[in-house]
């Protein structure tokens, strides 16, 4: 059996061993090396960043230097291993999160490379939900960009410890200090620079390690090991000052460093490294590294930092879950000996092997062929083949241990966010929340043959992507698909053709408006039908109250003394929810309301759950008519980076689109950053307009911000159009 450092390896599909320039690792073509690791030596990380910051390029270098691949993939040539989809290689962007596993310094690193475009933010959301740490890649020229803030907030929500890698330090305009100041100002984080760049722009040749007090020079040839050199005399004073500032920052949050600092004791390199780790795991500071992934500079120190500073599964708080039987909160420790629990975070339809479910094991372990319980759906499932994923390549394993990120075949009833656990003690883990889609288009098949296939294809896509919704409009007879943006829907339609061989016609984008109320009201719903035998009787009284934007729906039962049986209360709630989905006065879904059921009556013989469902629906519609309903429109957060000479034209155009300017910042190189809010309906075609205004020199990013009230005159126009369409449909059907 082959060994590394005296440890045995189990090799599956091992074909060719090639020379590896990095000592202590093994490179094998077309194989998996499956090793049994202590939990402390496992790292589950995401590579996250703004689009074009260099995430995939960083990941490709990591795979090469860890021996996972034998050739460096390049995004611009369409050869990147992690960007395996046809649409990704055509556009040079990451669309779907890709998982892989590699090894460094006797550690197993499970990596998910995530998209940077805001339309695919769900991929980042579900990746951060199941990972323990993150590497945030920032562009050394642009610094902190719009989507950098978005992914940072997502990581904050899941309390994910992070390190930052400032990439592209070899480009003209790269500024290490400016990027650090942007991290402080825009991300509200405490940067801990543990490296300084050696050289700048075209003369950038390596990094200075402030913890080890040494410099590393990198050769562009990836097979040449980094050269350790003395810190140049001209930079020694700067390095000493930066190291002292690092110690002072650590002392603010670490008691051991504080004690040594106050007492004037010298701090060893190892003590400093341990302090950086403690502060990072506590989410009180962010280690900052730098390099140039494209030029193969700074990747090995980045791998060292991942191992040294990012958490292993035991470093994270034990996962909390709800006991299905008792309803009490329980803790599942990160141990192989514990009962099995895992979260399915992604489901894909693989054209070769079928339905593939990705999952993260939080406690215990599971073998291929084992029976597990899906506590979200209440169904038993059988784990089929277990697979270790390397982008779109699959490598079979026999067991997934604690901390593993793996995929399995055979789970017919498991979807994104479902909990898988041991049947003896079923628990429910916190699921994953996804943003609501904001853009819709009508889609119809081109031929009758396409019509037979389109339903199945759309169903598979909705299972894969929780932010992709499909609905059938009864009034227009159209199938409507909804997503996070124009690019999102464009990619999905492209996949219909390339993966499912379905050709479809797509209508113009339609904004997903919502309705809500502006006044609290009382309403009654009475459903009475008498047909000779048993009739139907349901009667409810409700109060409707407006809630804050984004609050959703709340149902409160205030009936007293058994006024209504429990089953009729539940039926009334179901009727109210159904009526909210089908739309209010203008026909759009109703959101952000509180419904209080305070009274009602029932008949011993004639009442039924159906009758109370109808009564609840009628009560809601009656209440909406009286509560002064208002229309809500999706508003986007827009950030434009442009040369200052075009500032006036850009602001004038934004004002004409009902835009609200929040801030204008002047950055380096006479560039301006305009941050604004703009209604989605006004943002269609903005990219083309911005190019024409700025001679193609400006860039922009856009992300969903919130729903807000539509101006009254525009709301009236939309309502009139909706009513007109309904009347036209009625007239046609009567003919």
XYZ file of C-alpha atoms in Angstrom:
735
model
C 0.000 0.000 0.000
C 1.480 3.441 -0.934
C 2.236 5.845 1.911
C 2.786 9.548 2.487
C 4.765 10.491 5.611
C 4.373 6.910 6.796
C 0.551 6.956 6.469
C -1.284 4.475 4.319
C -3.306 5.557 1.309
C -6.227 3.822 -0.311
C -6.156 4.603 -4.034
C -9.172 4.238 -6.290
C -8.823 4.296 -10.082
C -5.085 5.062 -9.812
C -3.556 5.093 -13.259
C -0.541 7.356 -13.620
C 1.704 8.887 -10.971
C 3.589 11.948 -12.190
C 6.350 14.099 -10.759
C 5.113 16.602 -8.186
C 7.145 19.752 -7.523
C 5.692 20.306 -4.055
C 7.215 18.022 -1.386
C 4.867 15.970 0.773
C 2.024 15.663 -1.720
C 1.059 13.103 -4.342
C -0.232 13.855 -7.801
C -2.123 11.158 -9.654
C -3.956 11.560 -12.960
C -7.633 10.557 -13.112
C -7.853 9.157 -9.627
C -8.957 9.806 -6.098
C -6.773 9.392 -3.063
C -9.108 8.607 -0.175
C -7.497 9.114 3.204
C -8.839 8.764 6.686
C -8.266 12.068 8.504
C -8.797 13.192 12.102
C -11.567 15.792 12.238
C -9.038 18.450 13.280
C -7.362 18.023 9.889
C -10.441 18.688 7.744
C -11.244 22.111 6.269
C -14.567 22.832 4.541
C -14.232 26.147 2.717
C -15.890 28.282 0.051
C -14.107 30.543 -2.409
C -16.342 33.623 -2.617
C -16.028 37.019 -4.309
C -17.382 39.573 -6.749
C -17.536 38.513 -10.403
C -14.129 38.651 -12.159
C -12.144 38.951 -8.910
C -10.408 35.677 -9.762
C -12.141 32.998 -7.647
C -11.944 30.234 -10.223
C -8.355 31.140 -11.132
C -7.396 30.873 -7.443
C -9.189 27.517 -7.182
C -7.456 26.165 -10.292
C -4.036 27.042 -8.806
C -4.977 25.442 -5.494
C -5.889 22.229 -7.315
C -2.573 22.246 -9.181
C -0.338 22.939 -6.193
C -2.100 20.319 -4.062
C -1.607 17.721 -6.785
C -5.313 17.418 -7.557
C -4.774 18.292 -11.230
C -1.712 17.913 -13.411
C -2.413 20.891 -15.663
C -3.516 24.414 -14.781
C -6.953 25.244 -16.178
C -7.532 28.739 -17.561
C -10.847 30.589 -17.481
C -10.186 32.692 -20.590
C -9.324 29.586 -22.621
C -12.359 27.639 -21.412
C -10.181 24.933 -19.826
C -10.928 25.591 -16.137
C -11.790 22.354 -14.342
C -14.256 24.052 -11.982
C -16.104 25.891 -14.787
C -17.253 22.731 -16.536
C -20.666 23.794 -17.889
C -20.876 24.772 -21.549
C -22.514 28.084 -20.574
C -19.677 28.841 -18.122
C -16.962 28.251 -20.688
C -18.759 30.321 -23.331
C -19.160 33.327 -21.040
C -16.027 32.963 -18.890
C -18.037 33.183 -15.648
C -18.985 30.749 -12.891
C -22.689 29.858 -12.890
C -22.987 26.870 -10.582
C -21.081 26.082 -7.386
C -18.601 23.274 -8.037
C -17.197 21.038 -5.276
C -13.820 19.324 -5.072
C -11.446 17.806 -2.509
C -7.682 18.244 -2.221
C -4.910 17.646 0.318
C -2.306 19.946 1.853
C -0.031 19.515 4.888
C -1.769 16.313 6.006
C -5.151 18.109 5.842
C -8.141 17.335 3.657
C -9.616 20.499 2.153
C -13.147 20.340 0.750
C -13.617 23.345 -1.547
C -16.690 24.857 -3.179
C -16.002 27.435 -5.894
C -19.024 29.756 -5.990
C -20.383 32.164 -8.639
C -19.743 35.891 -8.349
C -22.717 37.174 -10.363
C -25.654 38.367 -8.270
C -28.148 36.368 -10.358
C -26.641 33.170 -8.933
C -26.462 34.282 -5.319
C -28.429 31.190 -4.234
C -25.351 29.089 -5.021
C -23.339 31.183 -2.552
C -26.150 31.017 0.018
C -26.390 27.247 0.108
C -22.617 26.794 0.022
C -22.019 29.076 3.017
C -24.812 27.316 4.913
C -22.885 24.031 4.985
C -19.253 25.235 5.068
C -17.077 26.154 8.028
C -14.801 28.808 6.514
C -14.424 31.107 3.539
C -11.705 32.604 1.362
C -12.860 35.995 0.110
C -11.014 36.975 -3.074
C -10.762 40.722 -3.718
C -9.503 42.492 -6.840
C -6.371 44.478 -5.913
C -7.389 47.237 -8.338
C -11.150 47.495 -7.757
C -11.001 46.605 -4.051
C -14.316 45.848 -2.359
C -17.022 45.719 -5.046
C -20.804 45.469 -4.822
C -21.093 41.682 -4.848
C -18.174 41.483 -2.393
C -20.473 43.207 0.106
C -23.313 40.795 -0.699
C -21.265 37.644 -0.115
C -19.771 39.226 3.007
C -23.249 39.766 4.457
C -24.154 36.176 3.585
C -21.053 34.931 5.418
C -21.936 37.160 8.400
C -25.415 35.626 8.520
C -23.956 32.133 8.906
C -21.065 33.295 11.187
C -18.452 31.911 8.789
C -14.808 32.734 9.695
C -12.944 34.190 6.704
C -9.558 35.074 5.323
C -9.089 37.594 2.499
C -6.832 37.111 -0.521
C -6.151 40.352 -2.388
C -5.620 39.130 -5.940
C -4.241 40.738 -9.115
C -1.479 42.609 -7.284
C 0.533 42.612 -10.529
C -1.997 44.768 -12.402
C -1.639 48.484 -13.041
C -3.501 50.371 -10.316
C -3.351 47.577 -7.711
C -3.286 49.145 -4.254
C -2.923 46.941 -1.162
C -3.464 49.730 1.421
C -6.501 51.140 -0.380
C -8.165 47.701 -0.497
C -7.567 47.239 3.245
C -9.148 50.630 3.979
C -12.168 49.614 1.859
C -12.488 46.400 3.915
C -12.713 48.557 7.041
C -15.089 51.152 5.593
C -17.436 49.074 3.428
C -17.365 45.671 5.103
C -17.078 47.017 8.673
C -14.484 44.342 9.417
C -11.138 44.357 11.223
C -8.402 43.469 8.700
C -5.294 41.726 10.034
C -2.622 42.051 7.314
C -0.305 39.086 7.885
C 1.442 39.712 4.550
C 2.695 42.712 2.607
C 3.283 42.782 -1.164
C 6.888 42.525 -2.337
C 6.956 45.027 -5.174
C 3.955 46.623 -6.858
C 2.098 46.420 -10.159
C 4.439 45.084 -12.892
C 7.302 44.714 -10.380
C 5.241 42.581 -7.978
C 7.298 39.457 -7.344
C 6.160 37.966 -4.057
C 5.038 38.519 -0.476
C 6.513 39.479 2.892
C 5.321 37.241 5.740
C 4.879 39.469 8.816
C 4.452 36.521 11.186
C 7.566 34.597 10.114
C 9.522 37.783 9.288
C 10.607 36.554 5.872
C 10.034 37.275 2.196
C 9.057 34.826 -0.546
C 9.790 35.445 -4.216
C 7.729 33.512 -6.789
C 8.665 32.501 -10.300
C 5.892 32.608 -12.950
C 6.766 28.977 -13.709
C 4.324 27.007 -11.507
C 6.769 24.111 -11.078
C 9.446 26.315 -9.482
C 9.341 26.397 -5.699
C 9.098 29.823 -4.013
C 12.457 31.298 -3.023
C 12.904 32.512 0.543
C 14.885 35.757 0.620
C 15.804 38.411 3.155
C 13.422 41.325 3.547
C 14.851 44.216 1.475
C 16.455 46.909 3.689
C 14.162 49.569 2.220
C 11.115 47.680 3.545
C 12.402 46.552 6.941
C 11.145 49.606 8.838
C 7.705 49.299 7.186
C 7.579 45.593 8.047
C 8.485 46.183 11.696
C 5.817 48.858 11.991
C 3.197 46.648 10.283
C 4.077 43.700 12.544
C 3.734 45.910 15.611
C 0.335 47.163 14.370
C -0.739 43.529 13.870
C 0.225 42.701 17.465
C -1.696 45.749 18.749
C -4.808 44.773 16.798
C -4.623 41.212 18.118
C -4.173 42.496 21.677
C -7.567 44.217 21.444
C -9.333 40.854 21.056
C -6.950 38.228 22.465
C -6.173 38.068 26.192
C -2.907 36.146 25.832
C -1.418 38.679 23.425
C -2.791 41.530 25.556
C -1.018 40.169 28.655
C 2.276 39.709 26.820
C 1.972 43.161 25.229
C 1.271 44.962 28.513
C 4.056 43.128 30.344
C 6.475 43.889 27.531
C 7.260 40.228 26.826
C 8.487 39.210 23.408
C 5.904 37.341 21.318
C 7.108 34.320 19.375
C 6.046 33.589 15.820
C 4.086 30.540 16.972
C 2.225 32.553 19.648
C 1.369 35.156 17.034
C 0.068 32.504 14.644
C -2.081 30.914 17.369
C -3.501 34.332 18.279
C -4.433 35.034 14.635
C -6.221 31.661 14.568
C -8.177 32.381 17.776
C -9.265 35.840 16.605
C -10.248 34.478 13.173
C -12.321 31.628 14.611
C -14.091 34.110 16.896
C -14.977 36.240 13.829
C -13.244 39.245 15.400
C -10.614 39.722 12.704
C -9.830 38.823 9.089
C -6.299 37.740 8.077
C -5.275 39.521 4.860
C -3.037 37.873 2.267
C -2.065 38.960 -1.227
C -0.786 37.584 -4.516
C -1.496 37.096 -8.190
C -3.219 33.804 -8.956
C -2.842 34.204 -12.729
C 0.935 34.584 -12.348
C 1.126 31.723 -9.778
C 2.188 34.019 -6.932
C 1.035 33.620 -3.332
C -0.965 30.389 -3.634
C 1.181 28.159 -1.379
C 1.065 30.701 1.520
C -2.713 30.934 0.957
C -2.986 27.152 1.370
C -0.873 27.382 4.536
C -3.246 30.076 5.851
C -6.329 27.937 5.081
C -4.840 25.122 7.161
C -3.548 27.416 9.929
C -6.411 29.864 10.426
C -9.691 28.474 9.103
C -11.743 26.147 11.325
C -12.054 22.382 11.333
C -15.506 20.892 12.119
C -14.742 20.591 15.893
C -13.743 24.288 15.984
C -17.281 25.289 15.039
C -20.129 25.274 17.585
C -21.940 21.887 17.597
C -24.810 21.899 15.137
C -28.198 22.522 16.740
C -31.275 20.629 15.656
C -34.885 20.007 16.683
C -35.855 16.580 17.989
C -38.799 15.521 15.815
C -40.491 13.499 18.567
C -40.156 15.889 21.519
C -39.784 19.241 19.761
C -36.831 20.073 22.032
C -33.566 21.527 20.791
C -30.697 19.034 20.722
C -27.013 19.234 19.854
C -25.255 16.880 17.456
C -21.477 16.835 18.157
C -19.007 16.689 15.273
C -17.825 13.132 15.936
C -17.682 9.997 13.823
C -19.142 8.016 16.742
C -22.246 10.242 17.027
C -25.581 9.491 15.360
C -25.655 10.403 11.672
C -27.057 13.786 10.630
C -26.520 15.637 7.353
C -28.009 18.466 5.310
C -28.732 18.119 1.589
C -27.711 21.458 0.115
C -27.874 20.835 -3.620
C -29.721 18.529 -6.029
C -28.713 18.252 -9.688
C -29.879 16.188 -12.664
C -26.735 14.591 -14.039
C -27.204 13.472 -17.683
C -25.057 10.379 -17.075
C -25.969 9.093 -13.619
C -29.343 10.713 -12.911
C -30.461 12.558 -9.775
C -27.484 13.555 -7.646
C -27.864 14.971 -4.111
C -24.955 16.817 -2.458
C -24.863 16.720 1.348
C -22.691 17.796 4.279
C -22.233 15.344 7.153
C -22.473 17.188 10.492
C -22.249 14.184 12.820
C -21.635 10.455 12.521
C -20.914 8.773 9.215
C -22.838 6.901 6.550
C -22.013 3.989 4.254
C -23.207 3.308 0.737
C -26.445 1.302 0.848
C -27.455 2.552 4.313
C -31.051 3.419 5.231
C -31.489 7.012 6.448
C -34.500 9.087 7.452
C -35.463 12.307 5.654
C -36.954 14.161 8.624
C -38.051 17.119 6.484
C -40.305 14.920 4.320
C -40.940 12.163 6.892
C -39.712 9.421 4.549
C -37.078 6.708 4.638
C -34.390 6.924 1.962
C -31.660 4.549 0.859
C -28.188 5.924 0.208
C -27.126 4.551 -3.174
C -23.625 5.019 -4.488
C -21.513 7.536 -2.562
C -19.468 9.891 -4.706
C -16.663 12.333 -4.117
C -17.152 15.161 -6.624
C -14.420 16.915 -8.557
C -16.460 19.521 -10.489
C -18.421 17.287 -12.921
C -16.247 14.206 -12.404
C -17.423 11.541 -9.990
C -15.216 9.261 -7.926
C -16.798 6.483 -5.903
C -16.214 6.074 -2.155
C -17.609 3.539 0.304
C -18.195 5.836 3.302
C -18.745 9.523 4.065
C -17.382 10.430 7.494
C -18.101 13.391 9.769
C -17.236 16.697 8.094
C -17.381 15.210 4.600
C -19.001 16.893 1.609
C -20.167 14.169 -0.742
C -22.913 13.310 -3.217
C -25.174 10.294 -3.496
C -27.502 8.632 -5.963
C -30.844 7.094 -5.159
C -32.520 9.757 -2.992
C -35.877 10.105 -4.753
C -37.653 12.319 -2.199
C -34.800 14.556 -1.014
C -34.616 18.208 -2.020
C -32.438 21.230 -1.243
C -32.469 22.035 2.485
C -33.702 18.597 3.641
C -32.262 16.888 6.713
C -30.988 13.302 6.532
C -30.483 11.524 9.850
C -30.371 8.231 11.737
C -33.875 6.693 11.929
C -33.634 5.931 15.664
C -33.457 9.600 16.740
C -34.805 11.825 13.951
C -33.780 15.475 14.110
C -34.397 18.508 11.926
C -31.547 20.860 11.027
C -32.092 24.497 10.093
C -32.933 24.658 6.409
C -31.652 27.157 3.818
C -33.477 30.379 2.987
C -33.377 31.687 -0.554
C -34.369 35.081 -1.999
C -37.595 35.359 -3.958
C -37.324 35.665 -7.767
C -37.904 39.181 -9.114
C -38.132 38.717 -12.887
C -40.586 36.653 -14.942
C -40.991 35.739 -18.612
C -43.574 33.713 -20.480
C -42.241 30.613 -22.214
C -43.837 28.262 -24.710
C -42.513 25.313 -26.727
C -41.919 25.797 -30.452
C -43.288 22.411 -31.554
C -45.628 19.731 -30.233
C -42.634 17.458 -29.626
C -41.072 20.173 -27.457
C -44.349 20.520 -25.565
C -44.088 16.946 -24.322
C -40.556 17.472 -23.022
C -40.702 20.999 -21.625
C -42.692 20.087 -18.513
C -40.199 17.460 -17.391
C -37.247 19.735 -18.195
C -38.671 22.657 -16.198
C -39.408 20.361 -13.255
C -35.775 19.179 -13.175
C -34.518 22.772 -13.298
C -36.774 23.850 -10.394
C -35.469 20.953 -8.298
C -31.885 22.072 -8.985
C -32.407 25.813 -8.466
C -34.575 27.013 -5.536
C -34.689 30.561 -6.969
C -36.219 29.352 -10.243
C -40.025 29.159 -10.162
C -42.506 27.855 -12.725
C -46.202 28.771 -12.691
C -49.117 28.298 -15.062
C -51.360 31.320 -15.616
C -54.924 30.036 -15.985
C -56.195 33.311 -17.425
C -53.634 33.666 -20.222
C -52.849 29.983 -20.703
C -49.125 30.744 -20.464
C -46.306 29.041 -18.595
C -44.422 31.718 -16.644
C -40.869 31.183 -15.376
C -39.311 33.450 -12.760
C -35.705 33.986 -11.727
C -33.214 36.387 -10.151
C -32.385 38.400 -13.279
C -32.031 38.532 -17.046
C -28.806 36.494 -17.109
C -30.296 33.861 -14.798
C -33.273 33.306 -17.102
C -31.078 33.452 -20.214
C -28.873 30.652 -18.839
C -31.886 28.502 -17.906
C -33.434 28.856 -21.365
C -30.029 28.041 -22.894
C -29.876 24.883 -20.757
C -33.335 23.833 -21.988
C -31.914 23.723 -25.502
C -28.448 22.285 -24.797
C -29.216 19.757 -22.036
C -32.849 18.812 -22.621
C -33.157 19.396 -26.392
C -36.210 21.612 -25.921
C -36.664 24.668 -28.149
C -38.821 27.409 -26.690
C -40.029 30.938 -27.435
C -39.502 33.432 -24.637
C -41.567 36.554 -24.067
C -40.421 39.935 -22.781
C -39.373 40.132 -19.114
C -42.179 40.984 -16.695
C -41.648 42.472 -13.249
C -42.958 40.439 -10.315
C -45.147 43.029 -8.570
C -46.726 42.336 -5.158
C -49.719 43.759 -3.290
C -50.207 44.691 0.330
C -52.613 46.742 2.427
C -52.263 50.186 3.968
C -55.091 50.114 6.557
C -56.185 47.661 9.277
C -59.713 46.362 8.573
C -62.210 43.732 9.678
C -63.784 41.361 7.182
C -66.222 38.472 7.087
C -66.245 35.372 4.937
C -69.421 33.292 4.742
C -69.692 30.268 2.451
C -73.168 28.686 2.433
C -74.445 26.192 -0.150
C -77.610 24.087 0.145
C -78.097 21.294 -2.413
C -80.799 19.048 -0.980
C -78.674 16.686 1.126
C -75.747 17.795 3.258
C -74.925 21.410 2.477
C -71.771 23.440 2.934
C -71.377 25.965 5.745
C -68.323 27.945 6.767
C -68.190 31.322 8.498
C -65.157 33.307 9.735
C -64.443 36.832 10.954
C -60.933 38.169 10.526
C -58.869 41.302 11.040
C -56.192 42.339 8.541
C -53.226 44.469 9.592
C -50.329 45.792 7.468
C -46.803 44.688 8.452
C -43.301 45.948 7.743
C -41.769 45.365 4.304
C -40.278 41.911 4.051
C -42.184 40.547 7.067
C -44.138 38.025 5.010
C -47.409 36.581 6.348
C -48.535 35.977 9.925
C -51.686 34.123 10.993
C -52.961 34.462 14.573
C -55.863 32.517 16.089
C -57.757 34.609 18.670
C -60.947 32.569 18.819
C -62.024 31.687 22.363
C -63.718 28.820 24.111
C -63.794 26.376 21.227
C -65.666 28.743 18.923
C -64.283 26.772 15.991
C -62.746 23.279 15.892
C -58.998 23.192 15.228
C -59.380 21.511 11.847
C -61.647 24.341 10.612
C -59.150 26.977 11.833
C -56.388 25.269 9.868
C -58.650 25.070 6.804
C -59.462 28.794 7.046
C -55.734 29.593 7.252
C -55.094 27.449 4.164
C -57.847 29.313 2.286
C -56.365 32.679 3.253
C -52.895 31.627 2.071
C -54.275 30.306 -1.201
C -56.156 33.540 -1.839
C -52.974 35.535 -1.147
C -51.120 33.578 -3.831
C -53.806 34.030 -6.482
C -53.682 37.770 -5.973
C -55.491 40.752 -4.604
C -57.399 43.544 -6.299
C -54.852 43.951 -9.137
C -54.181 40.222 -9.422
C -50.682 40.153 -7.857
C -49.643 38.027 -4.827
C -50.323 39.611 -1.441
C -47.464 39.981 1.065
C -46.638 41.578 4.425
C -50.006 41.213 6.166
C -51.095 39.891 9.549
C -54.386 37.987 9.682
C -56.188 37.567 13.013
C -59.046 35.061 13.158
C -61.198 36.286 16.061
C -64.644 34.745 15.509
C -66.751 32.468 13.354
C -69.457 29.809 13.441
C -69.969 26.283 12.183
C -72.772 23.758 11.658
C -72.565 20.294 13.203
C -73.674 18.600 9.969
C -73.046 20.937 7.056
C -69.629 22.354 7.974
C -66.508 20.914 6.339
C -62.859 21.820 5.882
C -63.585 22.745 2.260
C -66.311 25.165 3.344
C -64.002 26.888 5.826
C -61.232 27.039 3.251
C -63.614 28.865 0.912
C -64.794 31.113 3.768
C -61.189 32.075 4.600
C -60.511 32.890 0.961
C -63.652 35.023 0.701
C -62.838 36.870 3.944
C -59.385 37.809 2.690
C -60.684 39.080 -0.660
C -63.421 41.091 1.085
C -60.849 42.592 3.451
C -58.396 43.488 0.708
C -61.034 45.494 -1.113
C -61.570 47.669 1.975
C -57.965 47.980 3.174
C -56.725 50.423 0.507
C -54.397 47.947 -1.247
C -51.156 49.257 -2.694
C -48.790 47.823 -5.290
C -45.173 47.025 -4.434
C -42.354 46.884 -6.970
C -38.886 45.297 -6.689
C -36.119 47.846 -6.250
C -32.509 47.054 -7.146
C -29.311 48.325 -5.562
C -27.177 49.631 -8.447
C -23.496 50.467 -8.321
C -21.796 52.145 -11.279
C -18.020 52.648 -11.566
C -17.137 55.193 -14.233
C -14.558 57.811 -15.169
C -15.504 61.121 -13.541
C -16.088 62.884 -16.889
C -19.324 60.914 -17.426
C -20.743 61.509 -13.930
C -23.335 64.118 -14.983
C -24.730 61.997 -17.823
C -25.035 58.935 -15.602
C -26.838 60.836 -12.824
C -29.209 62.431 -15.337
C -30.080 59.028 -16.786
C -30.639 57.542 -13.315
C -32.964 60.411 -12.399
C -34.995 59.773 -15.555
C -35.357 56.131 -14.431
C -36.753 57.075 -11.001
C -33.361 56.297 -9.461
C -32.403 57.462 -5.974
C -28.722 58.402 -5.572
C -27.391 57.205 -2.205
C -23.719 58.120 -2.469
C -21.024 59.236 -4.892
C -17.444 58.306 -4.053
C -14.310 59.388 -5.877
C -11.817 56.550 -5.925
C -8.279 56.305 -7.244
C -7.377 57.004 -10.874
C -10.176 59.615 -11.247
C -12.860 56.935 -11.101
C -16.244 57.586 -9.508
C -18.513 55.089 -7.799
C -22.232 55.944 -7.901
C -24.385 53.927 -5.485
C -28.116 54.180 -6.059
C -31.496 52.456 -5.871
C -33.464 51.917 -9.072
C -36.818 50.183 -9.765
C -36.329 46.908 -11.641
C -38.834 47.897 -14.337
C -36.629 50.908 -15.159
C -33.438 48.821 -15.235
C -34.205 46.823 -18.382
C -31.637 47.615 -21.043
C -29.508 49.656 -18.641
C -26.271 47.908 -19.624
C -26.637 49.042 -23.250
C -27.527 52.596 -22.236
C -24.575 52.834 -19.843
C -22.160 51.694 -22.545
C -23.408 54.355 -24.931
C -23.210 57.093 -22.244
C -19.645 56.252 -21.222
C -18.052 55.000 -24.471
C -18.020 51.540 -22.933
C -15.722 52.600 -20.069
C -18.141 52.182 -17.149
C -19.093 48.989 -15.351
C -22.109 48.291 -13.191
C -23.499 45.681 -10.803
C -27.080 45.243 -9.707
C -28.702 43.216 -6.938
C -32.159 42.948 -5.433
C -32.685 45.327 -2.478
C -36.329 45.193 -1.372
C -39.945 45.742 -2.380
C -41.297 49.253 -1.955
C -44.516 51.097 -2.779
C -45.139 51.947 -6.408
C -46.140 55.594 -7.075
C -49.933 55.976 -7.235
C -50.117 57.076 -10.890
C -48.023 54.117 -12.066
C -49.967 51.721 -9.850
C -53.207 52.933 -11.455
C -51.809 52.322 -14.953
C -50.736 48.774 -14.071
C -54.049 48.011 -12.379
C -55.932 49.303 -15.456
C -53.828 47.075 -17.724
C -54.511 44.055 -15.497
C -58.265 44.717 -15.468
C -58.196 45.284 -19.229
C -56.480 41.955 -19.814
C -59.019 40.167 -17.621
C -61.923 41.751 -19.514
C -60.352 40.847 -22.865
C -59.862 37.221 -21.804
C -63.460 37.048 -20.564
C -64.750 38.510 -23.830
C -62.755 36.026 -25.945
C -63.891 33.056 -23.863
C -67.539 34.122 -24.138
C -67.256 34.299 -27.926
